[in-house]
Amino acid sequence: MVYSYPARALIDISALTHNAKLLMQKAPQTRHLGIVKADAYGHGHASIAVALARAGYQAIGVAQIEEALTVRDALDLAGFSDVTLFSWVIPADGTLVATEAIERGIEVAASTAVQVAMLADCANPQNPARLHLKIDTGMSRAGATLEEFPALVEAALASDSLKIVGIWSHLSHADEFSEGGVEATAMQKEVFEAGCKLLSEAGVTDFIRHLGATSVTLWHPELRYDMVRDGIGLYGLTPNPAVATSAELGLMPVMNLVANLMQVKRVVAGATVSYGGTWKAPTDRWLGLVPLGYGDGVPRHASNAAEVSVYSGQRQLRAKVVGRVCMDQFMIDLGPAVDENGQALPPPAVAGDATVLFGNPLKFPNCPSVDDWAKACNTINYEIVTRLGSRVPREYV
Ligand SMILES: *Cc1c(COP(=O)(O)O)cnc(C)c1O
């Protein structure tokens, strides 16, 4: 496909399928739910949900209930009406969207008695809302605390427009093996099991338990229960590069962010680059202009820190982002424009050459990884891919 936009995110569906199969193999005894929240971590939720269903995922999860409706449409259209959808961010005034979601069989989370009452109003006994009760086991995000949990169960059991189908929670330290991290996880496990016991004792028999994300699929067999919720691993990225890198885990990056150089220019020694002149050319230099900026989700923190890979004919080189990242463009240092003897050097790349910010090194040799960018920008790989702007076309390959 031809796009006029000077950059694109190549989304490699075969890499996604590889990762999905790998995660299913790592934890073959449990159900796998594929997480496609935040537009599938920037990869495009409709296409990713369908590809996951094709790869064998029987359940898909998405945070926002409104996104769940789009994903439901995409799955139904592709013939996957049997794939379960689960959504857990329930807006306080979400009656309208919740009614549609429940009508369409989307399973929803409930953390408070108020939410339970709202969801009951959106459902009816012929088509009850299918609830996963959320217990806060220590993350202090959504969920009822263990103290509040009996009241939540009671509220959910009080209406015949509701059916409890699951209990779930989320771990705060599952990707961390420090003493504190291990302790926190053990504590959360204990609270979770206490919640499961309360639910059984309240007379609920047929429900599933789920606690963990990718880090549990990879690193915590004891926490898998009936289902795991795989997110970052599906996109070929590690939950924590300090524990194991994506490559060590056998994961394949799905997103490749490519832009074509807009201009190559020569600047003289001492020239400063971009707003505030935070980078100064040490010698006469060749600079490349990359037509992407923070308006596309390229972090401004990448200024003077991240690297890109440039492909010019047979040549490949790494070039550093120099000066501040602008809204729509940034500059890279392509190297010296004169040699030690003062002889002019030709530009190592020309306008139109491909630059890869990050991607799969098997596709783009020696290209930086999302983790390289995360490190340069002092953040996590999740944020780098998820914040890629919606105006960058996604091309599925
Ligand atoms: C994001 C998220 C996941 C997936 O986490 P990963 O670390 O990306 O695997 C699972 N469950 C919940 C509730 C989440 O918010």
mmCIF file of C-alpha atoms and ligand atoms in Angstrom:
data_model
loop_
_atom_site.group_PDB
_atom_site.id
_atom_site.type_symbol
_atom_site.label_atom_id
_atom_site.label_comp_id
_atom_site.label_asym_id
_atom_site.label_seq_id
_atom_site.Cartn_x
_atom_site.Cartn_y
_atom_site.Cartn_z
ATOM 1 C CA MET A 1 0.000 0.000 0.000
ATOM 2 C CA VAL A 2 1.211 3.515 -0.715
ATOM 3 C CA TYR A 3 0.856 6.188 1.934
ATOM 4 C CA SER A 4 1.683 9.842 1.600
ATOM 5 C CA TYR A 5 2.686 9.932 5.257
ATOM 6 C CA PRO A 6 6.492 9.842 5.423
ATOM 7 C CA ALA A 7 6.591 7.180 8.126
ATOM 8 C CA ARG A 8 4.815 3.965 8.990
ATOM 9 C CA ALA A 9 4.667 1.304 11.640
ATOM 10 C CA LEU A 10 5.068 -2.099 10.022
ATOM 11 C CA ILE A 11 3.106 -4.538 12.154
ATOM 12 C CA ASP A 12 4.400 -8.054 11.660
ATOM 13 C CA ILE A 13 1.494 -10.446 12.159
ATOM 14 C CA SER A 14 3.702 -13.533 11.763
ATOM 15 C CA ALA A 15 5.803 -12.293 14.687
ATOM 16 C CA LEU A 16 2.612 -11.811 16.714
ATOM 17 C CA THR A 17 1.512 -15.357 15.892
ATOM 18 C CA HIS A 18 4.941 -16.664 16.864
ATOM 19 C CA ASN A 19 4.747 -14.894 20.235
ATOM 20 C CA ALA A 20 1.170 -16.060 20.863
ATOM 21 C CA LYS A 21 2.152 -19.691 20.245
ATOM 22 C CA LEU A 22 5.246 -19.313 22.405
ATOM 23 C CA LEU A 23 3.250 -17.931 25.345
ATOM 24 C CA MET A 24 0.651 -20.683 24.999
ATOM 25 C CA GLN A 25 3.455 -23.264 25.034
ATOM 26 C CA LYS A 26 5.036 -21.729 28.140
ATOM 27 C CA ALA A 27 1.794 -22.226 30.059
ATOM 28 C CA PRO A 28 -0.097 -25.009 28.302
ATOM 29 C CA GLN A 29 -2.361 -25.907 31.225
ATOM 30 C CA THR A 30 -4.135 -22.596 31.476
ATOM 31 C CA ARG A 31 -6.439 -20.437 29.352
ATOM 32 C CA HIS A 32 -4.860 -17.440 27.670
ATOM 33 C CA LEU A 33 -6.529 -14.091 27.299
ATOM 34 C CA GLY A 34 -4.805 -11.695 24.898
ATOM 35 C CA ILE A 35 -4.720 -8.089 26.019
ATOM 36 C CA VAL A 36 -5.425 -5.503 23.316
ATOM 37 C CA LYS A 37 -5.951 -2.444 25.506
ATOM 38 C CA ALA A 38 -4.788 1.007 24.378
ATOM 39 C CA ASP A 39 -5.241 0.075 20.725
ATOM 40 C CA ALA A 40 -3.262 -3.119 21.277
ATOM 41 C CA TYR A 41 -0.308 -1.265 22.789
ATOM 42 C CA GLY A 42 -0.322 0.954 19.725
ATOM 43 C CA HIS A 43 -0.450 -1.923 17.232
ATOM 44 C CA GLY A 44 -4.144 -1.554 16.235
ATOM 45 C CA HIS A 45 -6.705 -3.430 18.328
ATOM 46 C CA ALA A 46 -9.066 -4.721 15.650
ATOM 47 C CA SER A 47 -6.374 -6.380 13.510
ATOM 48 C CA ILE A 48 -4.474 -7.682 16.515
ATOM 49 C CA ALA A 49 -7.591 -9.169 18.156
ATOM 50 C CA VAL A 50 -8.480 -11.040 14.965
ATOM 51 C CA ALA A 51 -4.891 -12.267 14.518
ATOM 52 C CA LEU A 52 -4.862 -13.532 18.110
ATOM 53 C CA ALA A 53 -8.130 -15.367 17.600
ATOM 54 C CA ARG A 54 -6.587 -16.984 14.492
ATOM 55 C CA ALA A 55 -3.546 -17.968 16.556
ATOM 56 C CA GLY A 56 -5.800 -19.805 19.007
ATOM 57 C CA TYR A 57 -6.561 -17.286 21.737
ATOM 58 C CA GLN A 58 -10.063 -17.948 23.060
ATOM 59 C CA ALA A 59 -10.372 -14.768 25.067
ATOM 60 C CA ILE A 60 -9.458 -11.144 24.481
ATOM 61 C CA GLY A 61 -9.241 -8.391 27.070
ATOM 62 C CA VAL A 62 -9.439 -4.663 26.653
ATOM 63 C CA ALA A 63 -9.511 -1.987 29.355
ATOM 64 C CA GLN A 64 -12.039 0.529 28.034
ATOM 65 C CA ILE A 65 -15.511 -0.817 27.501
ATOM 66 C CA GLU A 66 -15.937 1.364 24.423
ATOM 67 C CA GLU A 67 -12.884 -0.218 22.810
ATOM 68 C CA ALA A 68 -14.396 -3.595 23.618
ATOM 69 C CA LEU A 69 -17.334 -2.785 21.321
ATOM 70 C CA THR A 70 -15.028 -2.115 18.349
ATOM 71 C CA VAL A 71 -13.079 -5.267 19.070
ATOM 72 C CA ARG A 72 -16.362 -7.242 19.292
ATOM 73 C CA ASP A 73 -17.346 -5.922 15.842
ATOM 74 C CA ALA A 74 -13.997 -6.928 14.370
ATOM 75 C CA LEU A 75 -14.087 -10.419 15.891
ATOM 76 C CA ASP A 76 -17.691 -11.057 14.845
ATOM 77 C CA LEU A 77 -16.969 -9.873 11.321
ATOM 78 C CA ALA A 78 -14.000 -12.252 11.074
ATOM 79 C CA GLY A 79 -16.123 -15.180 12.270
ATOM 80 C CA PHE A 80 -14.899 -15.299 15.874
ATOM 81 C CA SER A 81 -18.190 -14.715 17.721
ATOM 82 C CA ASP A 82 -17.183 -17.536 20.058
ATOM 83 C CA VAL A 83 -14.136 -15.659 21.358
ATOM 84 C CA THR A 84 -14.863 -14.193 24.806
ATOM 85 C CA LEU A 85 -14.267 -10.502 25.420
ATOM 86 C CA PHE A 86 -13.513 -9.037 28.816
ATOM 87 C CA SER A 87 -13.381 -5.348 29.747
ATOM 88 C CA TRP A 88 -12.479 -3.793 33.063
ATOM 89 C CA VAL A 89 -12.560 -0.009 33.000
ATOM 90 C CA ILE A 90 -16.168 0.780 33.762
ATOM 91 C CA PRO A 91 -16.972 4.503 33.655
ATOM 92 C CA ALA A 92 -19.047 5.818 36.554
ATOM 93 C CA ASP A 93 -21.650 7.185 34.137
ATOM 94 C CA GLY A 94 -21.288 4.339 31.673
ATOM 95 C CA THR A 95 -24.878 3.094 31.615
ATOM 96 C CA LEU A 96 -25.296 3.464 27.873
ATOM 97 C CA VAL A 97 -22.073 1.751 26.820
ATOM 98 C CA ALA A 98 -22.410 -0.933 29.506
ATOM 99 C CA THR A 99 -25.915 -1.802 28.318
ATOM 100 C CA GLU A 100 -24.656 -2.366 24.789
ATOM 101 C CA ALA A 101 -21.642 -4.330 26.009
ATOM 102 C CA ILE A 102 -23.742 -6.597 28.200
ATOM 103 C CA GLU A 103 -26.279 -7.141 25.417
ATOM 104 C CA ARG A 104 -23.408 -8.279 23.240
ATOM 105 C CA GLY A 105 -22.130 -10.697 25.865
ATOM 106 C CA ILE A 106 -18.987 -8.775 26.788
ATOM 107 C CA GLU A 107 -17.838 -9.819 30.252
ATOM 108 C CA VAL A 108 -17.156 -6.968 32.647
ATOM 109 C CA ALA A 109 -15.278 -6.325 35.857
ATOM 110 C CA ALA A 110 -16.855 -4.961 39.021
ATOM 111 C CA SER A 111 -14.976 -3.516 41.982
ATOM 112 C CA THR A 112 -17.621 -1.734 44.027
ATOM 113 C CA ALA A 113 -21.252 -2.186 45.074
ATOM 114 C CA VAL A 114 -22.093 1.001 43.157
ATOM 115 C CA GLN A 115 -20.673 -0.467 39.944
ATOM 116 C CA VAL A 116 -22.541 -3.687 40.594
ATOM 117 C CA ALA A 117 -25.810 -1.754 40.939
ATOM 118 C CA MET A 118 -25.169 0.169 37.725
ATOM 119 C CA LEU A 119 -24.346 -3.030 35.819
ATOM 120 C CA ALA A 120 -27.486 -4.713 37.188
ATOM 121 C CA ASP A 121 -29.519 -1.791 35.821
ATOM 122 C CA CYS A 122 -27.923 -2.356 32.408
ATOM 123 C CA ALA A 123 -28.808 -6.043 32.311
ATOM 124 C CA ASN A 124 -31.834 -8.295 32.786
ATOM 125 C CA PRO A 125 -32.403 -11.837 34.052
ATOM 126 C CA GLN A 126 -32.734 -13.191 30.472
ATOM 127 C CA ASN A 127 -29.330 -11.769 29.600
ATOM 128 C CA PRO A 128 -27.468 -11.240 32.862
ATOM 129 C CA ALA A 129 -24.218 -9.268 33.012
ATOM 130 C CA ARG A 130 -21.289 -11.671 33.315
ATOM 131 C CA LEU A 131 -19.137 -10.316 36.130
ATOM 132 C CA HIS A 132 -15.532 -10.842 37.112
ATOM 133 C CA LEU A 133 -15.295 -9.546 40.671
ATOM 134 C CA LYS A 134 -12.107 -7.603 41.190
ATOM 135 C CA ILE A 135 -10.224 -7.922 44.428
ATOM 136 C CA ASP A 136 -7.444 -5.504 45.238
ATOM 137 C CA THR A 137 -4.685 -7.733 46.536
ATOM 138 C CA GLY A 138 -2.096 -5.003 47.042
ATOM 139 C CA MET A 139 -1.765 -2.922 43.896
ATOM 140 C CA SER A 140 -4.236 -0.358 45.277
ATOM 141 C CA ARG A 141 -5.668 0.204 41.816
ATOM 142 C CA ALA A 142 -9.227 -1.011 41.061
ATOM 143 C CA GLY A 143 -10.879 -3.687 43.143
ATOM 144 C CA ALA A 144 -12.446 -4.222 46.522
ATOM 145 C CA THR A 145 -10.046 -4.736 49.390
ATOM 146 C CA LEU A 146 -10.303 -8.047 51.202
ATOM 147 C CA GLU A 147 -12.341 -6.273 53.897
ATOM 148 C CA GLU A 148 -14.772 -4.910 51.316
ATOM 149 C CA PHE A 149 -14.901 -8.089 49.267
ATOM 150 C CA PRO A 150 -17.730 -9.916 51.143
ATOM 151 C CA ALA A 151 -20.015 -6.900 50.597
ATOM 152 C CA LEU A 152 -19.116 -6.891 46.878
ATOM 153 C CA VAL A 153 -19.983 -10.575 46.594
ATOM 154 C CA GLU A 154 -23.222 -10.009 48.435
ATOM 155 C CA ALA A 155 -24.191 -7.108 46.172
ATOM 156 C CA ALA A 156 -23.464 -9.193 43.069
ATOM 157 C CA LEU A 157 -25.498 -12.123 44.366
ATOM 158 C CA ALA A 158 -28.478 -9.907 45.231
ATOM 159 C CA SER A 159 -29.549 -9.322 41.612
ATOM 160 C CA ASP A 160 -30.692 -11.981 39.167
ATOM 161 C CA SER A 161 -29.547 -9.676 36.368
ATOM 162 C CA LEU A 162 -25.974 -10.544 37.285
ATOM 163 C CA LYS A 163 -23.924 -13.706 37.041
ATOM 164 C CA ILE A 164 -20.540 -14.029 38.723
ATOM 165 C CA VAL A 165 -18.239 -15.805 36.287
ATOM 166 C CA GLY A 166 -14.824 -14.890 37.665
ATOM 167 C CA ILE A 167 -12.629 -13.452 40.364
ATOM 168 C CA TRP A 168 -9.485 -11.616 39.453
ATOM 169 C CA SER A 169 -6.728 -9.294 40.543
ATOM 170 C CA HIS A 170 -3.507 -7.790 39.236
ATOM 171 C CA LEU A 171 0.049 -8.085 40.555
ATOM 172 C CA SER A 172 2.316 -5.116 41.203
ATOM 173 C CA HIS A 173 5.696 -6.896 41.371
ATOM 174 C CA ALA A 174 5.409 -10.024 39.215
ATOM 175 C CA ASP A 175 8.305 -8.890 37.008
ATOM 176 C CA GLU A 176 10.580 -8.199 39.937
ATOM 177 C CA PHE A 177 12.635 -10.718 41.835
ATOM 178 C CA SER A 178 14.125 -8.509 44.525
ATOM 179 C CA GLU A 179 13.380 -9.555 48.093
ATOM 180 C CA GLY A 180 10.686 -6.891 48.372
ATOM 181 C CA GLY A 181 9.174 -7.889 45.037
ATOM 182 C CA VAL A 182 8.985 -11.570 45.917
ATOM 183 C CA GLU A 183 7.435 -10.730 49.278
ATOM 184 C CA ALA A 184 4.803 -8.440 47.739
ATOM 185 C CA THR A 185 3.827 -11.123 45.229
ATOM 186 C CA ALA A 186 3.530 -13.762 47.955
ATOM 187 C CA MET A 187 1.312 -11.424 49.954
ATOM 188 C CA GLN A 188 -0.919 -10.750 46.948
ATOM 189 C CA LYS A 189 -1.255 -14.483 46.331
ATOM 190 C CA GLU A 190 -2.424 -14.978 49.890
ATOM 191 C CA VAL A 191 -5.058 -12.242 49.669
ATOM 192 C CA PHE A 192 -6.226 -13.554 46.288
ATOM 193 C CA GLU A 193 -6.726 -17.045 47.641
ATOM 194 C CA ALA A 194 -8.615 -15.664 50.630
ATOM 195 C CA GLY A 195 -10.931 -13.901 48.165
ATOM 196 C CA CYS A 196 -11.436 -17.111 46.166
ATOM 197 C CA LYS A 197 -12.336 -18.915 49.391
ATOM 198 C CA LEU A 198 -14.864 -16.229 50.345
ATOM 199 C CA LEU A 199 -16.484 -16.525 46.937
ATOM 200 C CA SER A 200 -16.794 -20.326 47.214
ATOM 201 C CA GLU A 201 -18.159 -20.040 50.728
ATOM 202 C CA ALA A 202 -20.793 -17.608 49.472
ATOM 203 C CA GLY A 203 -22.081 -20.485 47.349
ATOM 204 C CA VAL A 204 -20.645 -19.480 43.973
ATOM 205 C CA THR A 205 -19.270 -22.609 42.337
ATOM 206 C CA ASP A 206 -18.652 -22.026 38.664
ATOM 207 C CA PHE A 207 -16.106 -19.238 38.290
ATOM 208 C CA ILE A 208 -12.623 -18.764 36.915
ATOM 209 C CA ARG A 209 -9.665 -17.240 38.761
ATOM 210 C CA HIS A 210 -7.073 -15.045 37.076
ATOM 211 C CA LEU A 211 -4.261 -13.028 38.558
ATOM 212 C CA GLY A 212 -1.312 -12.712 36.242
ATOM 213 C CA ALA A 213 -0.060 -11.015 33.087
ATOM 214 C CA THR A 214 2.864 -11.920 30.777
ATOM 215 C CA SER A 215 5.294 -12.070 33.692
ATOM 216 C CA VAL A 216 3.186 -14.815 35.265
ATOM 217 C CA THR A 217 2.994 -16.751 31.985
ATOM 218 C CA LEU A 218 6.783 -16.559 31.749
ATOM 219 C CA TRP A 219 8.016 -16.658 35.315
ATOM 220 C CA HIS A 220 5.346 -17.731 37.840
ATOM 221 C CA PRO A 221 3.806 -21.160 37.195
ATOM 222 C CA GLU A 222 2.333 -21.088 40.716
ATOM 223 C CA LEU A 223 0.215 -18.017 39.921
ATOM 224 C CA ARG A 224 -1.466 -19.022 36.703
ATOM 225 C CA TYR A 225 -4.747 -20.341 38.177
ATOM 226 C CA ASP A 226 -7.381 -20.783 35.433
ATOM 227 C CA MET A 227 -6.283 -18.035 33.085
ATOM 228 C CA VAL A 228 -3.402 -15.670 32.340
ATOM 229 C CA ARG A 229 -3.710 -12.286 30.677
ATOM 230 C CA ASP A 230 -0.933 -11.912 28.106
ATOM 231 C CA GLY A 231 -0.076 -8.397 26.987
ATOM 232 C CA ILE A 232 3.446 -7.150 26.338
ATOM 233 C CA GLY A 233 4.846 -10.593 25.442
ATOM 234 C CA LEU A 234 2.433 -10.863 22.513
ATOM 235 C CA TYR A 235 4.027 -7.766 21.046
ATOM 236 C CA GLY A 236 7.433 -9.398 21.275
ATOM 237 C CA LEU A 237 8.651 -7.392 24.244
ATOM 238 C CA THR A 238 9.858 -8.474 27.647
ATOM 239 C CA PRO A 239 8.008 -7.414 30.815
ATOM 240 C CA ASN A 240 11.387 -6.587 32.314
ATOM 241 C CA PRO A 241 14.677 -6.570 30.380
ATOM 242 C CA ALA A 242 16.587 -6.816 33.675
ATOM 243 C CA VAL A 243 15.079 -10.290 34.201
ATOM 244 C CA ALA A 244 15.365 -11.477 30.592
ATOM 245 C CA THR A 245 15.584 -9.677 27.273
ATOM 246 C CA SER A 246 13.035 -10.232 24.518
ATOM 247 C CA ALA A 247 15.649 -12.137 22.516
ATOM 248 C CA GLU A 248 16.505 -14.374 25.484
ATOM 249 C CA LEU A 249 12.824 -15.178 25.821
ATOM 250 C CA GLY A 250 12.552 -16.028 22.121
ATOM 251 C CA LEU A 251 10.042 -13.264 21.526
ATOM 252 C CA MET A 252 9.912 -11.437 18.187
ATOM 253 C CA PRO A 253 9.211 -7.692 18.070
ATOM 254 C CA VAL A 254 5.982 -7.003 16.214
ATOM 255 C CA MET A 255 6.297 -3.275 15.581
ATOM 256 C CA ASN A 256 8.904 -1.796 13.226
ATOM 257 C CA LEU A 257 8.864 1.982 13.079
ATOM 258 C CA VAL A 258 10.199 3.198 9.738
ATOM 259 C CA ALA A 259 10.567 6.696 8.307
ATOM 260 C CA ASN A 260 12.189 7.973 5.133
ATOM 261 C CA LEU A 261 14.805 10.679 5.465
ATOM 262 C CA MET A 262 13.328 13.958 4.336
ATOM 263 C CA GLN A 263 16.578 15.819 3.805
ATOM 264 C CA VAL A 264 20.313 15.286 4.223
ATOM 265 C CA LYS A 265 22.305 18.422 4.871
ATOM 266 C CA ARG A 266 25.814 19.539 5.590
ATOM 267 C CA VAL A 267 26.444 21.848 8.530
ATOM 268 C CA VAL A 268 29.727 23.466 9.543
ATOM 269 C CA ALA A 269 31.626 22.791 12.747
ATOM 270 C CA GLY A 270 30.038 24.682 15.613
ATOM 271 C CA ALA A 271 26.532 24.737 14.142
ATOM 272 C CA THR A 272 23.914 24.099 16.812
ATOM 273 C CA VAL A 273 20.965 21.834 16.232
ATOM 274 C CA SER A 274 17.268 22.313 17.040
ATOM 275 C CA TYR A 275 15.571 24.402 19.729
ATOM 276 C CA GLY A 276 17.939 25.675 22.384
ATOM 277 C CA GLY A 277 20.961 24.405 20.458
ATOM 278 C CA THR A 278 21.599 21.520 22.845
ATOM 279 C CA TRP A 279 23.889 19.784 20.331
ATOM 280 C CA LYS A 280 26.778 21.432 18.571
ATOM 281 C CA ALA A 281 28.483 19.927 15.516
ATOM 282 C CA PRO A 282 32.036 18.966 16.612
ATOM 283 C CA THR A 283 33.251 19.073 12.993
ATOM 284 C CA ASP A 284 31.576 19.729 9.664
ATOM 285 C CA ARG A 285 28.754 17.155 9.757
ATOM 286 C CA TRP A 286 26.130 15.433 7.704
ATOM 287 C CA LEU A 287 22.735 15.595 9.347
ATOM 288 C CA GLY A 288 19.594 13.671 8.443
ATOM 289 C CA LEU A 289 16.070 14.967 8.988
ATOM 290 C CA VAL A 290 13.607 12.337 10.130
ATOM 291 C CA PRO A 291 9.959 13.294 9.562
ATOM 292 C CA LEU A 292 8.615 12.113 12.928
ATOM 293 C CA GLY A 293 8.317 14.004 16.199
ATOM 294 C CA TYR A 294 6.632 14.096 19.544
ATOM 295 C CA GLY A 295 3.370 14.751 17.671
ATOM 296 C CA ASP A 296 3.787 11.151 16.522
ATOM 297 C CA GLY A 297 4.672 9.898 19.973
ATOM 298 C CA VAL A 298 8.455 10.008 19.557
ATOM 299 C CA PRO A 299 9.446 10.942 23.113
ATOM 300 C CA ARG A 300 11.137 14.310 23.541
ATOM 301 C CA HIS A 301 13.297 12.488 26.069
ATOM 302 C CA ALA A 302 14.976 10.807 23.092
ATOM 303 C CA SER A 303 16.746 14.124 22.383
ATOM 304 C CA ASN A 304 20.527 13.562 22.284
ATOM 305 C CA ALA A 305 19.959 10.032 23.580
ATOM 306 C CA ALA A 306 18.292 7.484 21.277
ATOM 307 C CA GLU A 307 19.674 6.041 18.045
ATOM 308 C CA VAL A 308 18.167 5.055 14.725
ATOM 309 C CA SER A 309 19.382 2.744 12.011
ATOM 310 C CA VAL A 310 19.849 4.161 8.505
ATOM 311 C CA TYR A 311 19.839 2.012 5.361
ATOM 312 C CA SER A 312 21.413 3.523 2.256
ATOM 313 C CA GLY A 313 21.902 1.050 -0.564
ATOM 314 C CA GLN A 314 24.165 -1.670 0.828
ATOM 315 C CA ARG A 315 25.270 0.502 3.720
ATOM 316 C CA GLN A 316 23.785 0.446 7.191
ATOM 317 C CA LEU A 317 24.718 2.825 9.967
ATOM 318 C CA ARG A 318 23.607 3.810 13.423
ATOM 319 C CA ALA A 319 22.941 7.499 13.913
ATOM 320 C CA LYS A 320 22.235 9.358 17.106
ATOM 321 C CA VAL A 321 19.295 11.698 17.624
ATOM 322 C CA VAL A 322 20.899 15.136 17.967
ATOM 323 C CA GLY A 323 19.303 18.229 19.416
ATOM 324 C CA ARG A 324 15.781 18.329 20.739
ATOM 325 C CA VAL A 325 13.052 16.248 19.151
ATOM 326 C CA CYS A 326 10.533 18.656 17.567
ATOM 327 C CA MET A 327 6.801 18.149 17.074
ATOM 328 C CA ASP A 328 7.063 16.668 13.567
ATOM 329 C CA GLN A 329 10.765 16.152 12.945
ATOM 330 C CA PHE A 330 14.053 15.329 14.521
ATOM 331 C CA MET A 331 17.636 15.407 13.373
ATOM 332 C CA ILE A 332 20.249 12.649 13.376
ATOM 333 C CA ASP A 333 24.008 12.833 13.105
ATOM 334 C CA LEU A 334 25.134 10.949 10.008
ATOM 335 C CA GLY A 335 28.805 11.596 10.671
ATOM 336 C CA PRO A 336 31.660 13.874 9.582
ATOM 337 C CA ALA A 337 31.532 15.816 6.332
ATOM 338 C CA VAL A 338 35.342 16.189 6.273
ATOM 339 C CA ASP A 339 38.122 13.746 7.048
ATOM 340 C CA GLU A 340 41.177 14.442 9.240
ATOM 341 C CA ASN A 341 42.964 16.086 6.289
ATOM 342 C CA GLY A 342 40.123 18.476 5.623
ATOM 343 C CA GLN A 343 38.993 16.539 2.559
ATOM 344 C CA ALA A 344 35.262 16.619 1.891
ATOM 345 C CA LEU A 345 33.397 13.372 2.587
ATOM 346 C CA PRO A 346 30.293 12.415 0.656
ATOM 347 C CA PRO A 347 26.995 12.066 2.548
ATOM 348 C CA PRO A 348 26.526 8.519 3.858
ATOM 349 C CA ALA A 349 22.799 8.641 3.090
ATOM 350 C CA VAL A 350 20.394 10.568 0.869
ATOM 351 C CA ALA A 351 16.835 11.830 1.148
ATOM 352 C CA GLY A 352 14.399 8.960 0.826
ATOM 353 C CA ASP A 353 16.629 6.407 2.551
ATOM 354 C CA ALA A 354 14.910 4.301 5.168
ATOM 355 C CA THR A 355 15.550 4.929 8.825
ATOM 356 C CA VAL A 356 14.330 2.485 11.439
ATOM 357 C CA LEU A 357 13.782 3.825 14.921
ATOM 358 C CA PHE A 358 13.188 0.381 16.357
ATOM 359 C CA GLY A 359 12.142 -3.011 15.120
ATOM 360 C CA ASN A 360 13.064 -6.617 14.546
ATOM 361 C CA PRO A 361 16.815 -7.000 13.814
ATOM 362 C CA LEU A 362 16.050 -10.031 11.661
ATOM 363 C CA LYS A 363 14.094 -7.744 9.339
ATOM 364 C CA PHE A 364 16.248 -4.637 9.729
ATOM 365 C CA PRO A 365 19.820 -5.700 10.537
ATOM 366 C CA ASN A 366 21.368 -4.048 13.575
ATOM 367 C CA CYS A 367 18.342 -1.807 14.203
ATOM 368 C CA PRO A 368 17.718 -0.539 17.741
ATOM 369 C CA SER A 369 15.148 -2.295 19.890
ATOM 370 C CA VAL A 370 12.167 -0.834 21.689
ATOM 371 C CA ASP A 371 14.114 -1.540 24.877
ATOM 372 C CA ASP A 372 17.024 0.576 23.577
ATOM 373 C CA TRP A 373 14.580 3.441 23.103
ATOM 374 C CA ALA A 374 13.000 2.859 26.507
ATOM 375 C CA LYS A 375 16.412 2.991 28.135
ATOM 376 C CA ALA A 376 17.428 6.149 26.271
ATOM 377 C CA CYS A 377 14.156 7.804 27.263
ATOM 378 C CA ASN A 378 14.183 6.584 30.851
ATOM 379 C CA THR A 379 10.899 4.731 30.500
ATOM 380 C CA ILE A 380 9.587 1.226 29.744
ATOM 381 C CA ASN A 381 9.080 -0.515 26.412
ATOM 382 C CA TYR A 382 5.296 -0.511 27.011
ATOM 383 C CA GLU A 383 5.206 3.282 26.804
ATOM 384 C CA ILE A 384 7.330 3.547 23.653
ATOM 385 C CA VAL A 385 4.991 1.444 21.493
ATOM 386 C CA THR A 386 1.727 2.460 23.155
ATOM 387 C CA ARG A 387 2.297 6.176 22.686
ATOM 388 C CA LEU A 388 2.950 5.943 18.959
ATOM 389 C CA GLY A 389 0.554 8.513 17.524
ATOM 390 C CA SER A 390 -2.599 7.533 15.707
ATOM 391 C CA ARG A 391 -1.527 9.579 12.677
ATOM 392 C CA VAL A 392 1.315 7.161 11.893
ATOM 393 C CA PRO A 393 -0.171 4.620 9.465
ATOM 394 C CA ARG A 394 -0.037 0.999 10.582
ATOM 395 C CA GLU A 395 0.808 -1.372 7.781
ATOM 396 C CA TYR A 396 0.113 -5.057 8.441
ATOM 397 C CA VAL A 397 2.626 -7.429 6.912
HETATM 398 C C1 LIG B 1 -2.045 -4.464 31.002
HETATM 399 C C2 LIG B 1 -2.647 -5.525 31.773
HETATM 400 C C3 LIG B 1 -2.303 -6.868 31.538
HETATM 401 C C4 LIG B 1 -1.191 -7.281 30.615
HETATM 402 O O1 LIG B 1 0.032 -6.964 31.184
HETATM 403 P P1 LIG B 1 1.402 -7.303 30.429
HETATM 404 O O2 LIG B 1 2.437 -7.005 31.430
HETATM 405 O O3 LIG B 1 1.445 -6.373 29.282
HETATM 406 O O4 LIG B 1 1.338 -8.713 30.027
HETATM 407 C C5 LIG B 1 -2.991 -7.838 32.213
HETATM 408 N N1 LIG B 1 -3.981 -7.520 33.070
HETATM 409 C C6 LIG B 1 -4.332 -6.250 33.332
HETATM 410 C C7 LIG B 1 -5.418 -5.969 34.278
HETATM 411 C C8 LIG B 1 -3.667 -5.211 32.698
HETATM 412 O O5 LIG B 1 -4.000 -3.947 32.986
#
